[in-house]
mmCIF file of C-alpha atoms in Angstrom:
data_model
loop_
_atom_site.group_PDB
_atom_site.id
_atom_site.type_symbol
_atom_site.label_atom_id
_atom_site.label_comp_id
_atom_site.label_asym_id
_atom_site.label_seq_id
_atom_site.Cartn_x
_atom_site.Cartn_y
_atom_site.Cartn_z
ATOM 1 C CA MET A 1 76.547 69.863 181.121
ATOM 2 C CA ASN A 2 77.042 72.162 178.141
ATOM 3 C CA GLN A 3 77.295 75.109 180.504
ATOM 4 C CA LEU A 4 80.134 73.386 182.340
ATOM 5 C CA LYS A 5 81.970 72.792 179.112
ATOM 6 C CA THR A 6 81.805 76.392 177.954
ATOM 7 C CA GLN A 7 82.143 78.413 181.181
ATOM 8 C CA ARG A 8 85.109 80.771 181.011
ATOM 9 C CA TYR A 9 87.873 81.038 183.535
ATOM 10 C CA VAL A 10 89.269 84.565 183.646
ATOM 11 C CA ALA A 11 92.192 83.111 185.613
ATOM 12 C CA LEU A 12 93.460 81.435 182.444
ATOM 13 C CA ASP A 13 93.660 84.765 180.611
ATOM 14 C CA VAL A 14 95.459 86.305 183.599
ATOM 15 C CA LEU A 15 97.992 83.461 183.874
ATOM 16 C CA ARG A 16 98.619 83.567 180.136
ATOM 17 C CA GLY A 17 99.003 87.353 180.185
ATOM 18 C CA MET A 18 101.361 87.283 183.148
ATOM 19 C CA THR A 19 103.378 84.583 181.378
ATOM 20 C CA VAL A 20 103.724 86.678 178.216
ATOM 21 C CA ALA A 21 104.739 89.677 180.328
ATOM 22 C CA GLY A 22 107.373 87.464 181.931
ATOM 23 C CA MET A 23 108.601 86.281 178.533
ATOM 24 C CA ILE A 24 108.978 89.865 177.347
ATOM 25 C CA MET A 25 110.728 90.934 180.563
ATOM 26 C CA VAL A 26 113.379 88.191 180.613
ATOM 27 C CA ASN A 27 114.042 88.606 176.875
ATOM 28 C CA ASN A 28 114.642 92.361 177.072
ATOM 29 C CA PRO A 29 116.965 93.413 179.901
ATOM 30 C CA GLY A 30 118.738 96.729 179.689
ATOM 31 C CA THR A 31 122.016 94.858 179.312
ATOM 32 C CA TRP A 32 122.810 91.136 179.367
ATOM 33 C CA GLY A 33 125.834 91.886 181.527
ATOM 34 C CA HIS A 34 123.725 92.914 184.529
ATOM 35 C CA ILE A 35 120.756 90.664 185.304
ATOM 36 C CA PHE A 36 119.458 89.488 188.685
ATOM 37 C CA SER A 37 119.995 85.727 189.006
ATOM 38 C CA PRO A 38 116.255 84.800 189.130
ATOM 39 C CA LEU A 39 115.886 86.541 185.751
ATOM 40 C CA ARG A 40 118.570 84.362 184.162
ATOM 41 C CA HIS A 41 118.117 80.887 182.721
ATOM 42 C CA ALA A 42 119.967 78.094 184.501
ATOM 43 C CA PRO A 43 123.316 77.560 182.698
ATOM 44 C CA TRP A 44 122.245 73.988 181.858
ATOM 45 C CA SER A 45 120.446 71.694 184.306
ATOM 46 C CA GLY A 46 118.441 73.318 187.086
ATOM 47 C CA CYS A 47 115.477 75.640 187.106
ATOM 48 C CA THR A 48 115.151 79.346 187.837
ATOM 49 C CA PRO A 49 111.898 81.359 187.750
ATOM 50 C CA THR A 50 112.893 82.383 184.209
ATOM 51 C CA ASP A 51 112.970 78.721 183.167
ATOM 52 C CA LEU A 52 109.306 78.407 184.169
ATOM 53 C CA VAL A 53 108.018 81.089 181.807
ATOM 54 C CA PHE A 54 107.989 79.138 178.527
ATOM 55 C CA PRO A 55 106.443 75.918 179.924
ATOM 56 C CA PHE A 56 103.779 78.062 181.600
ATOM 57 C CA PHE A 57 102.779 79.306 178.156
ATOM 58 C CA LEU A 58 102.694 75.828 176.591
ATOM 59 C CA PHE A 59 100.659 74.680 179.573
ATOM 60 C CA CYS A 60 98.186 77.515 178.945
ATOM 61 C CA VAL A 61 98.009 76.451 175.291
ATOM 62 C CA GLY A 62 96.866 73.014 176.449
ATOM 63 C CA VAL A 63 94.310 74.377 178.917
ATOM 64 C CA ALA A 64 92.865 76.669 176.255
ATOM 65 C CA LEU A 65 92.621 73.728 173.845
ATOM 66 C CA ALA A 66 90.340 71.934 176.294
ATOM 67 C CA PHE A 67 87.916 74.855 176.124
ATOM 68 C CA SER A 68 88.227 75.926 172.489
ATOM 69 C CA PHE A 69 87.805 72.409 171.081
ATOM 70 C CA ALA A 70 84.646 71.734 173.100
ATOM 71 C CA LYS A 71 82.721 73.051 170.096
ATOM 72 C CA TYR A 72 84.123 70.171 168.061
ATOM 73 C CA GLY A 73 82.903 67.692 170.652
ATOM 74 C CA ASP A 74 86.489 67.053 171.812
ATOM 75 C CA THR A 75 86.809 64.880 168.727
ATOM 76 C CA LEU A 76 89.483 64.620 166.074
ATOM 77 C CA ASN A 77 87.561 65.323 162.898
ATOM 78 C CA ALA A 78 88.011 67.297 159.690
ATOM 79 C CA ALA A 79 87.144 70.641 161.302
ATOM 80 C CA SER A 80 89.358 70.251 164.395
ATOM 81 C CA SER A 81 92.235 68.812 162.329
ATOM 82 C CA LYS A 82 92.045 71.720 159.897
ATOM 83 C CA LYS A 83 92.161 74.249 162.717
ATOM 84 C CA LEU A 84 95.146 72.557 164.372
ATOM 85 C CA ILE A 85 97.163 72.366 161.173
ATOM 86 C CA LYS A 86 96.217 75.797 159.853
ATOM 87 C CA ARG A 87 96.908 77.641 163.106
ATOM 88 C CA GLY A 88 100.079 75.662 163.798
ATOM 89 C CA ILE A 89 101.520 76.434 160.368
ATOM 90 C CA LEU A 90 100.606 80.114 160.713
ATOM 91 C CA ILE A 91 102.327 80.397 164.114
ATOM 92 C CA PHE A 92 105.430 78.639 162.732
ATOM 93 C CA ILE A 93 105.591 81.014 159.746
ATOM 94 C CA VAL A 94 105.200 84.060 162.010
ATOM 95 C CA GLY A 95 108.000 82.730 164.226
ATOM 96 C CA LEU A 96 110.294 82.223 161.252
ATOM 97 C CA ALA A 97 109.411 85.700 159.942
ATOM 98 C CA LEU A 98 110.274 87.138 163.375
ATOM 99 C CA ASN A 99 113.688 85.453 163.131
ATOM 100 C CA MET A 100 114.122 87.017 159.672
ATOM 101 C CA PHE A 101 112.924 90.515 160.589
ATOM 102 C CA PRO A 102 113.860 93.099 159.295
ATOM 103 C CA PHE A 103 114.402 90.750 156.318
ATOM 104 C CA TYR A 104 117.867 92.044 155.483
ATOM 105 C CA PRO A 105 121.248 91.885 157.259
ATOM 106 C CA THR A 106 121.679 94.663 159.810
ATOM 107 C CA SER A 107 125.409 93.949 160.171
ATOM 108 C CA VAL A 108 127.272 93.761 156.884
ATOM 109 C CA ASN A 109 130.794 93.024 155.705
ATOM 110 C CA SER A 110 132.021 96.063 153.794
ATOM 111 C CA GLU A 111 134.287 93.874 151.670
ATOM 112 C CA MET A 112 131.310 91.910 150.337
ATOM 113 C CA THR A 113 128.648 93.006 147.862
ATOM 114 C CA PHE A 114 125.040 93.510 148.941
ATOM 115 C CA TRP A 115 124.039 90.189 147.386
ATOM 116 C CA GLN A 116 126.924 88.353 149.053
ATOM 117 C CA ASN A 117 125.932 89.846 152.417
ATOM 118 C CA TYR A 118 122.329 88.837 151.831
ATOM 119 C CA VAL A 119 123.185 85.245 150.906
ATOM 120 C CA ASN A 120 125.518 85.016 153.914
ATOM 121 C CA TRP A 121 122.704 86.309 156.152
ATOM 122 C CA LEU A 122 120.250 83.719 154.791
ATOM 123 C CA ASP A 123 122.881 81.014 155.246
ATOM 124 C CA HIS A 124 123.057 81.835 158.981
ATOM 125 C CA LEU A 125 119.337 82.269 159.646
ATOM 126 C CA ARG A 126 118.051 80.423 162.712
ATOM 127 C CA ILE A 127 115.114 78.181 161.800
ATOM 128 C CA PHE A 128 113.659 77.257 165.189
ATOM 129 C CA GLY A 129 112.510 79.563 167.970
ATOM 130 C CA VAL A 130 109.871 80.076 170.659
ATOM 131 C CA LEU A 131 106.913 80.458 168.300
ATOM 132 C CA GLN A 132 108.084 77.533 166.186
ATOM 133 C CA ARG A 133 108.189 75.319 169.300
ATOM 134 C CA ILE A 134 104.702 76.517 170.273
ATOM 135 C CA ALA A 135 103.421 75.744 166.765
ATOM 136 C CA LEU A 136 104.806 72.203 166.591
ATOM 137 C CA CYS A 137 103.708 71.331 170.147
ATOM 138 C CA TYR A 138 100.279 72.810 169.445
ATOM 139 C CA ILE A 139 99.856 70.525 166.445
ATOM 140 C CA LEU A 140 101.251 67.324 167.996
ATOM 141 C CA GLY A 141 99.790 67.925 171.469
ATOM 142 C CA GLY A 142 96.434 68.943 170.011
ATOM 143 C CA PHE A 143 96.147 65.882 167.774
ATOM 144 C CA LEU A 144 97.061 63.554 170.640
ATOM 145 C CA ALA A 145 94.644 65.265 173.043
ATOM 146 C CA LEU A 146 91.699 64.917 170.668
ATOM 147 C CA LEU A 147 92.719 61.396 169.724
ATOM 148 C CA LEU A 148 93.088 60.173 173.312
ATOM 149 C CA LYS A 149 90.112 62.181 174.715
ATOM 150 C CA LYS A 150 89.719 60.429 178.067
ATOM 151 C CA PRO A 151 91.715 61.685 181.087
ATOM 152 C CA LYS A 152 93.328 58.294 181.816
ATOM 153 C CA LYS A 153 94.467 57.941 178.215
ATOM 154 C CA ILE A 154 95.815 61.490 178.248
ATOM 155 C CA LEU A 155 97.868 60.679 181.353
ATOM 156 C CA ILE A 156 99.212 57.618 179.560
ATOM 157 C CA GLY A 157 100.062 59.879 176.619
ATOM 158 C CA ILE A 158 102.029 62.221 178.908
ATOM 159 C CA ILE A 159 103.946 59.272 180.375
ATOM 160 C CA PHE A 160 104.631 57.834 176.926
ATOM 161 C CA LEU A 161 105.951 61.108 175.468
ATOM 162 C CA THR A 162 108.213 61.930 178.414
ATOM 163 C CA PHE A 163 109.636 58.397 178.627
ATOM 164 C CA LEU A 164 110.110 58.209 174.853
ATOM 165 C CA HIS A 165 112.075 61.455 175.016
ATOM 166 C CA TRP A 166 114.161 60.125 177.933
ATOM 167 C CA ILE A 167 114.901 56.838 176.165
ATOM 168 C CA ILE A 168 116.020 58.636 172.988
ATOM 169 C CA LEU A 169 118.337 60.844 175.028
ATOM 170 C CA MET A 170 119.901 57.876 176.847
ATOM 171 C CA ILE A 171 120.272 55.530 173.861
ATOM 172 C CA PHE A 172 121.679 58.003 171.366
ATOM 173 C CA GLY A 173 123.675 60.263 173.682
ATOM 174 C CA SER A 174 127.464 60.269 173.543
ATOM 175 C CA GLU A 175 130.489 61.337 175.552
ATOM 176 C CA PRO A 176 130.855 63.161 177.897
ATOM 177 C CA GLY A 177 127.297 62.076 178.827
ATOM 178 C CA TRP A 178 123.819 61.838 177.339
ATOM 179 C CA SER A 179 122.501 64.673 179.512
ATOM 180 C CA THR A 180 125.373 67.102 178.897
ATOM 181 C CA LEU A 181 125.484 70.014 176.461
ATOM 182 C CA ALA A 182 128.138 68.378 174.292
ATOM 183 C CA GLY A 183 126.862 64.803 174.509
ATOM 184 C CA ASN A 184 123.080 65.049 174.153
ATOM 185 C CA ILE A 185 121.498 63.839 170.916
ATOM 186 C CA ALA A 186 118.998 66.722 170.618
ATOM 187 C CA GLY A 187 121.552 69.179 169.294
ATOM 188 C CA LYS A 188 123.016 66.654 166.877
ATOM 189 C CA ILE A 189 119.576 65.992 165.367
ATOM 190 C CA ASP A 190 119.082 69.685 164.572
ATOM 191 C CA ILE A 191 122.588 70.007 163.118
ATOM 192 C CA SER A 192 122.104 66.963 160.874
ATOM 193 C CA LEU A 193 118.741 68.276 159.610
ATOM 194 C CA LEU A 194 119.478 71.987 159.294
ATOM 195 C CA GLY A 195 123.232 72.439 159.443
ATOM 196 C CA GLU A 196 125.240 74.264 162.108
ATOM 197 C CA ASN A 197 124.627 77.685 160.558
ATOM 198 C CA HIS A 198 120.875 77.476 161.164
ATOM 199 C CA VAL A 199 121.098 76.389 164.814
ATOM 200 C CA TYR A 200 121.211 78.636 167.900
ATOM 201 C CA LYS A 201 124.755 79.162 169.246
ATOM 202 C CA GLY A 202 124.068 80.963 172.516
ATOM 203 C CA TYR A 203 125.520 78.079 174.541
ATOM 204 C CA GLY A 204 128.943 78.400 172.922
ATOM 205 C CA ILE A 205 128.347 75.452 170.582
ATOM 206 C CA PRO A 206 125.518 74.801 168.101
ATOM 207 C CA PHE A 207 122.527 73.715 170.205
ATOM 208 C CA ASP A 208 118.943 74.910 169.881
ATOM 209 C CA PRO A 209 116.837 74.888 173.076
ATOM 210 C CA GLU A 210 113.753 75.023 170.847
ATOM 211 C CA GLY A 211 114.944 72.192 168.602
ATOM 212 C CA LEU A 212 113.050 69.297 167.077
ATOM 213 C CA LEU A 213 113.503 66.546 169.698
ATOM 214 C CA GLY A 214 112.074 68.752 172.449
ATOM 215 C CA VAL A 215 108.768 68.883 170.552
ATOM 216 C CA ILE A 216 108.075 65.382 171.896
ATOM 217 C CA SER A 217 108.338 66.356 175.563
ATOM 218 C CA GLY A 218 107.014 69.862 174.887
ATOM 219 C CA SER A 219 103.836 68.251 173.572
ATOM 220 C CA ALA A 220 103.579 66.463 176.914
ATOM 221 C CA THR A 221 103.382 69.911 178.546
ATOM 222 C CA VAL A 222 100.503 70.764 176.197
ATOM 223 C CA LEU A 223 98.817 67.456 177.072
ATOM 224 C CA LEU A 224 99.216 68.198 180.780
ATOM 225 C CA GLY A 225 97.515 71.547 180.210
ATOM 226 C CA TYR A 226 94.731 69.833 178.258
ATOM 227 C CA TYR A 227 94.252 67.329 181.099
ATOM 228 C CA ILE A 228 93.937 70.180 183.598
ATOM 229 C CA GLY A 229 91.596 72.065 181.261
ATOM 230 C CA GLN A 230 89.323 69.037 181.052
ATOM 231 C CA MET A 231 89.451 68.668 184.819
ATOM 232 C CA ILE A 232 88.288 72.210 185.597
ATOM 233 C CA ARG A 233 85.826 72.224 182.693
ATOM 234 C CA HIS A 234 84.000 69.237 184.101
ATOM 235 C CA THR A 235 84.099 70.337 187.747
ATOM 236 C CA GLU A 236 80.804 71.977 188.632
ATOM 237 C CA HIS A 237 82.020 74.230 191.456
ATOM 238 C CA LYS A 238 85.145 76.288 190.902
ATOM 239 C CA ILE A 239 86.219 75.987 194.525
ATOM 240 C CA ASP A 240 86.298 72.215 194.043
ATOM 241 C CA ALA A 241 88.453 72.739 190.974
ATOM 242 C CA VAL A 242 90.914 74.712 193.097
ATOM 243 C CA ALA A 243 91.265 71.818 195.546
ATOM 244 C CA LYS A 244 91.839 69.341 192.714
ATOM 245 C CA LEU A 245 94.412 71.604 191.106
ATOM 246 C CA TYR A 246 96.458 72.097 194.268
ATOM 247 C CA THR A 247 96.522 68.343 194.860
ATOM 248 C CA THR A 248 97.582 67.662 191.271
ATOM 249 C CA ALA A 249 100.225 70.399 191.451
ATOM 250 C CA LEU A 250 101.841 68.881 194.530
ATOM 251 C CA ILE A 251 101.856 65.438 192.909
ATOM 252 C CA CYS A 252 103.537 66.817 189.761
ATOM 253 C CA LEU A 253 106.122 68.748 191.754
ATOM 254 C CA GLY A 254 106.927 65.698 193.875
ATOM 255 C CA LEU A 255 107.209 63.356 190.895
ATOM 256 C CA GLY A 256 109.344 65.855 189.005
ATOM 257 C CA LEU A 257 111.793 66.220 191.894
ATOM 258 C CA VAL A 258 112.026 62.467 192.458
ATOM 259 C CA TRP A 259 112.515 61.780 188.753
ATOM 260 C CA SER A 260 115.261 64.416 188.633
ATOM 261 C CA ILE A 261 117.462 62.001 190.600
ATOM 262 C CA TRP A 262 117.877 60.045 187.346
ATOM 263 C CA LEU A 263 116.756 62.590 184.739
ATOM 264 C CA PRO A 264 117.921 66.169 185.402
ATOM 265 C CA ILE A 265 115.413 69.011 185.379
ATOM 266 C CA ASN A 266 116.648 70.685 182.217
ATOM 267 C CA LYS A 267 114.881 73.323 180.117
ATOM 268 C CA PRO A 268 117.205 73.313 177.068
ATOM 269 C CA MET A 269 116.506 69.574 176.560
ATOM 270 C CA TRP A 270 112.947 69.895 177.980
ATOM 271 C CA THR A 271 113.302 66.690 180.004
ATOM 272 C CA GLY A 272 110.358 64.746 181.428
ATOM 273 C CA SER A 273 111.244 65.750 184.999
ATOM 274 C CA TYR A 274 111.173 69.367 183.821
ATOM 275 C CA VAL A 275 107.720 68.806 182.271
ATOM 276 C CA LEU A 276 106.345 67.649 185.628
ATOM 277 C CA TYR A 277 108.215 70.161 187.780
ATOM 278 C CA ALA A 278 107.346 73.206 185.670
ATOM 279 C CA GLY A 279 103.836 71.834 185.124
ATOM 280 C CA GLY A 280 103.351 71.543 188.870
ATOM 281 C CA TRP A 281 104.142 75.224 189.350
ATOM 282 C CA ALA A 282 101.881 76.179 186.439
ATOM 283 C CA ILE A 283 98.974 74.215 187.923
ATOM 284 C CA MET A 284 99.558 75.800 191.315
ATOM 285 C CA MET A 285 99.544 79.302 189.834
ATOM 286 C CA LEU A 286 96.352 78.555 187.902
ATOM 287 C CA ALA A 287 94.706 77.335 191.104
ATOM 288 C CA PHE A 288 95.821 80.500 192.883
ATOM 289 C CA PHE A 289 94.298 82.752 190.231
ATOM 290 C CA ILE A 290 91.091 80.735 189.968
ATOM 291 C CA TYR A 291 90.585 81.106 193.707
ATOM 292 C CA PHE A 292 91.173 84.866 193.864
ATOM 293 C CA ILE A 293 89.658 85.836 190.511
ATOM 294 C CA ASP A 294 86.944 83.336 189.599
ATOM 295 C CA VAL A 295 85.889 82.327 193.115
ATOM 296 C CA LYS A 296 86.506 85.485 195.161
ATOM 297 C CA GLY A 297 85.853 87.900 192.282
ATOM 298 C CA LYS A 298 89.108 89.871 192.695
ATOM 299 C CA GLU A 299 89.484 90.426 188.974
ATOM 300 C CA LYS A 300 90.070 94.180 188.748
ATOM 301 C CA PRO A 301 93.706 94.280 189.977
ATOM 302 C CA PHE A 302 94.606 91.674 187.359
ATOM 303 C CA THR A 303 92.936 93.463 184.413
ATOM 304 C CA PRO A 304 96.240 94.461 182.716
ATOM 305 C CA PHE A 305 97.347 90.819 182.646
ATOM 306 C CA LYS A 306 93.893 89.726 181.501
ATOM 307 C CA ALA A 307 94.207 92.177 178.616
ATOM 308 C CA MET A 308 97.656 90.815 177.764
ATOM 309 C CA GLY A 309 96.310 87.270 177.968
ATOM 310 C CA MET A 310 93.627 87.974 175.384
ATOM 311 C CA ASN A 311 96.231 88.958 172.745
ATOM 312 C CA PRO A 312 99.248 86.933 173.913
ATOM 313 C CA LEU A 313 101.000 85.957 170.693
ATOM 314 C CA PHE A 314 100.416 89.368 169.134
ATOM 315 C CA ALA A 315 102.019 91.049 172.155
ATOM 316 C CA PHE A 316 104.986 88.654 172.036
ATOM 317 C CA VAL A 317 105.535 89.219 168.298
ATOM 318 C CA MET A 318 105.273 92.999 168.630
ATOM 319 C CA ALA A 319 107.773 92.936 171.505
ATOM 320 C CA GLY A 320 110.215 91.041 169.296
ATOM 321 C CA ILE A 321 109.739 93.495 166.429
ATOM 322 C CA PHE A 322 110.235 96.494 168.715
ATOM 323 C CA ALA A 323 113.387 94.957 170.233
ATOM 324 C CA LYS A 324 114.951 94.431 166.810
ATOM 325 C CA THR A 325 113.816 97.807 165.497
ATOM 326 C CA PHE A 326 115.274 99.869 168.350
ATOM 327 C CA GLY A 327 118.211 97.551 169.018
ATOM 328 C CA ARG A 328 119.456 96.834 165.491
ATOM 329 C CA ILE A 329 117.767 99.040 162.898
ATOM 330 C CA ILE A 330 117.556 102.483 164.507
ATOM 331 C CA LYS A 331 121.195 103.246 165.263
ATOM 332 C CA TRP A 332 123.747 105.907 164.452
ATOM 333 C CA LYS A 333 127.484 106.455 164.433
ATOM 334 C CA TYR A 334 129.289 108.960 166.638
ATOM 335 C CA MET A 335 132.828 109.880 167.652
ATOM 336 C CA ASP A 336 134.014 109.168 171.189
ATOM 337 C CA ALA A 337 137.328 109.815 172.890
ATOM 338 C CA THR A 338 139.368 107.023 174.477
ATOM 339 C CA GLU A 339 141.359 107.420 177.705
ATOM 340 C CA ASP A 340 144.363 108.736 175.796
ATOM 341 C CA GLY A 341 142.198 111.278 173.931
ATOM 342 C CA THR A 342 142.073 109.436 170.599
ATOM 343 C CA LEU A 343 138.783 109.795 168.742
ATOM 344 C CA VAL A 344 137.177 106.523 167.641
ATOM 345 C CA GLU A 345 133.948 105.865 165.761
ATOM 346 C CA LYS A 346 131.273 103.993 167.695
ATOM 347 C CA THR A 347 127.713 102.887 167.034
ATOM 348 C CA MET A 348 124.760 103.668 169.297
ATOM 349 C CA SER A 349 121.345 101.988 169.014
ATOM 350 C CA ALA A 350 118.130 103.671 170.128
ATOM 351 C CA SER A 351 117.580 101.089 172.875
ATOM 352 C CA ARG A 352 121.126 101.539 174.189
ATOM 353 C CA TRP A 353 120.699 105.314 174.157
ATOM 354 C CA PHE A 354 117.506 105.043 176.207
ATOM 355 C CA TYR A 355 119.106 102.608 178.654
ATOM 356 C CA GLU A 356 122.143 104.821 179.261
ATOM 357 C CA ASN A 357 120.301 108.166 179.398
ATOM 358 C CA CYS A 358 117.277 107.016 181.411
ATOM 359 C CA CYS A 359 118.013 103.894 183.437
ATOM 360 C CA VAL A 360 121.776 104.187 183.984
ATOM 361 C CA SER A 361 121.471 107.871 184.856
ATOM 362 C CA ILE A 362 119.213 106.907 187.774
ATOM 363 C CA PHE A 363 120.754 103.691 189.118
ATOM 364 C CA GLY A 364 124.142 103.381 187.420
ATOM 365 C CA ASP A 365 125.085 100.539 185.083
ATOM 366 C CA ASN A 366 123.881 97.672 187.266
ATOM 367 C CA GLU A 367 121.096 95.102 187.760
ATOM 368 C CA TYR A 368 118.584 97.710 188.938
ATOM 369 C CA ALA A 369 118.995 99.778 185.778
ATOM 370 C CA SER A 370 118.727 96.676 183.637
ATOM 371 C CA LEU A 371 115.531 95.617 185.441
ATOM 372 C CA MET A 372 114.078 99.118 185.124
ATOM 373 C CA TYR A 373 114.561 98.976 181.361
ATOM 374 C CA ALA A 374 112.877 95.544 181.182
ATOM 375 C CA LEU A 375 109.907 96.719 183.257
ATOM 376 C CA ILE A 376 109.453 99.834 181.105
ATOM 377 C CA TYR A 377 109.529 97.592 178.062
ATOM 378 C CA VAL A 378 106.835 95.358 179.551
ATOM 379 C CA ALA A 379 104.742 98.391 180.512
ATOM 380 C CA ILE A 380 104.688 99.521 176.870
ATOM 381 C CA PHE A 381 103.090 96.273 175.740
ATOM 382 C CA VAL A 382 100.756 96.057 178.701
ATOM 383 C CA ALA A 383 99.511 99.524 177.684
ATOM 384 C CA MET A 384 99.107 98.305 174.111
ATOM 385 C CA ALA A 385 97.169 95.259 175.338
ATOM 386 C CA MET A 386 94.935 97.461 177.496
ATOM 387 C CA PHE A 387 94.148 99.642 174.463
ATOM 388 C CA LEU A 388 93.133 96.586 172.432
ATOM 389 C CA TYR A 389 91.136 95.237 175.386
ATOM 390 C CA ARG A 390 89.150 98.456 175.799
ATOM 391 C CA LYS A 391 88.486 98.541 172.055
ATOM 392 C CA LYS A 392 87.434 94.870 172.271
ATOM 393 C CA ILE A 393 89.993 93.925 169.619
ATOM 394 C CA ILE A 394 91.343 90.380 169.696
ATOM 395 C CA ILE A 395 94.076 89.571 167.178
ATOM 396 C CA LYS A 396 94.365 85.814 166.734
ATOM 397 C CA LEU A 397 97.218 83.980 165.055
#
């Protein structure tokens, strides 16, 4: 029995690594003006392949919990509680530090003093983010998983969290509708707690897709991963685990689509239907990799993703640091002529220079050039992960 509880599934590392590679790719196109539609998030409700990347990672967090907490007897005790809180806080701090990097304003107002620019920058710092959502869901989902323990109770926990989230959205939503960008309560909660200046504004109005309310349903994604982790951990033959996973995946996909009739599949709000729909795809992909890697032994072609999956958060953080360094810090001014021959001063970043002189020169300024840049960016961090893998270095957050 102990052997079953501790056997390792290489497929989990591969799925996690492929997910991180996907996160890096969709976050770093050559230009946001030219992106293939599958590599864009849905404008609001709906689900593209890009919208599946983040829930895949939270799902993997839950699956990994089922294996890593076996040494604590799957019990909520002082040791397991300490690990959950300590690691969750560390991940949150790293996420906030990534938002702050390079820890000074890269765009300044020349009419303001350095201190005024710095205070203004701090006053507009975004608090939440991807790592912060992972941290909070890791803590809440982990505590609930170890508290509930049994599979049936964990399923009840998933139902409770997703329905609680749905009820809050419906009761406290406002015009023009509880499930709309302007009317949902999730954004208003973050604004009331943090203020508009500290909330993401990429949707045109202050609304953070990694805000506080979504931690409730996001934790359900972690619980779903934990449930699946327990399932495969206690299944003696891996081929039997594959059959169970495919069945569960189809059930989740079906329930998610049916539920979407009343509750839209929506990543920014992280709705319950989205939890099931995205979870269904994650389970299906895990089953696919378990079959080919752990059952059939076809591990070698997936080694780069396995390497990435063994240092996932480190790779994600480094990708964010590199993006800011070459996109905002390393830049220079130059003179360029307009159509009428007038010379104007412009600014060029290192990343923009590379995109224009490497990718655009081959394909032109279009989706193919933008994708080429993203793939090169991913390749850099896959190479870094492979180096760490060969040196047997695992950097844990």
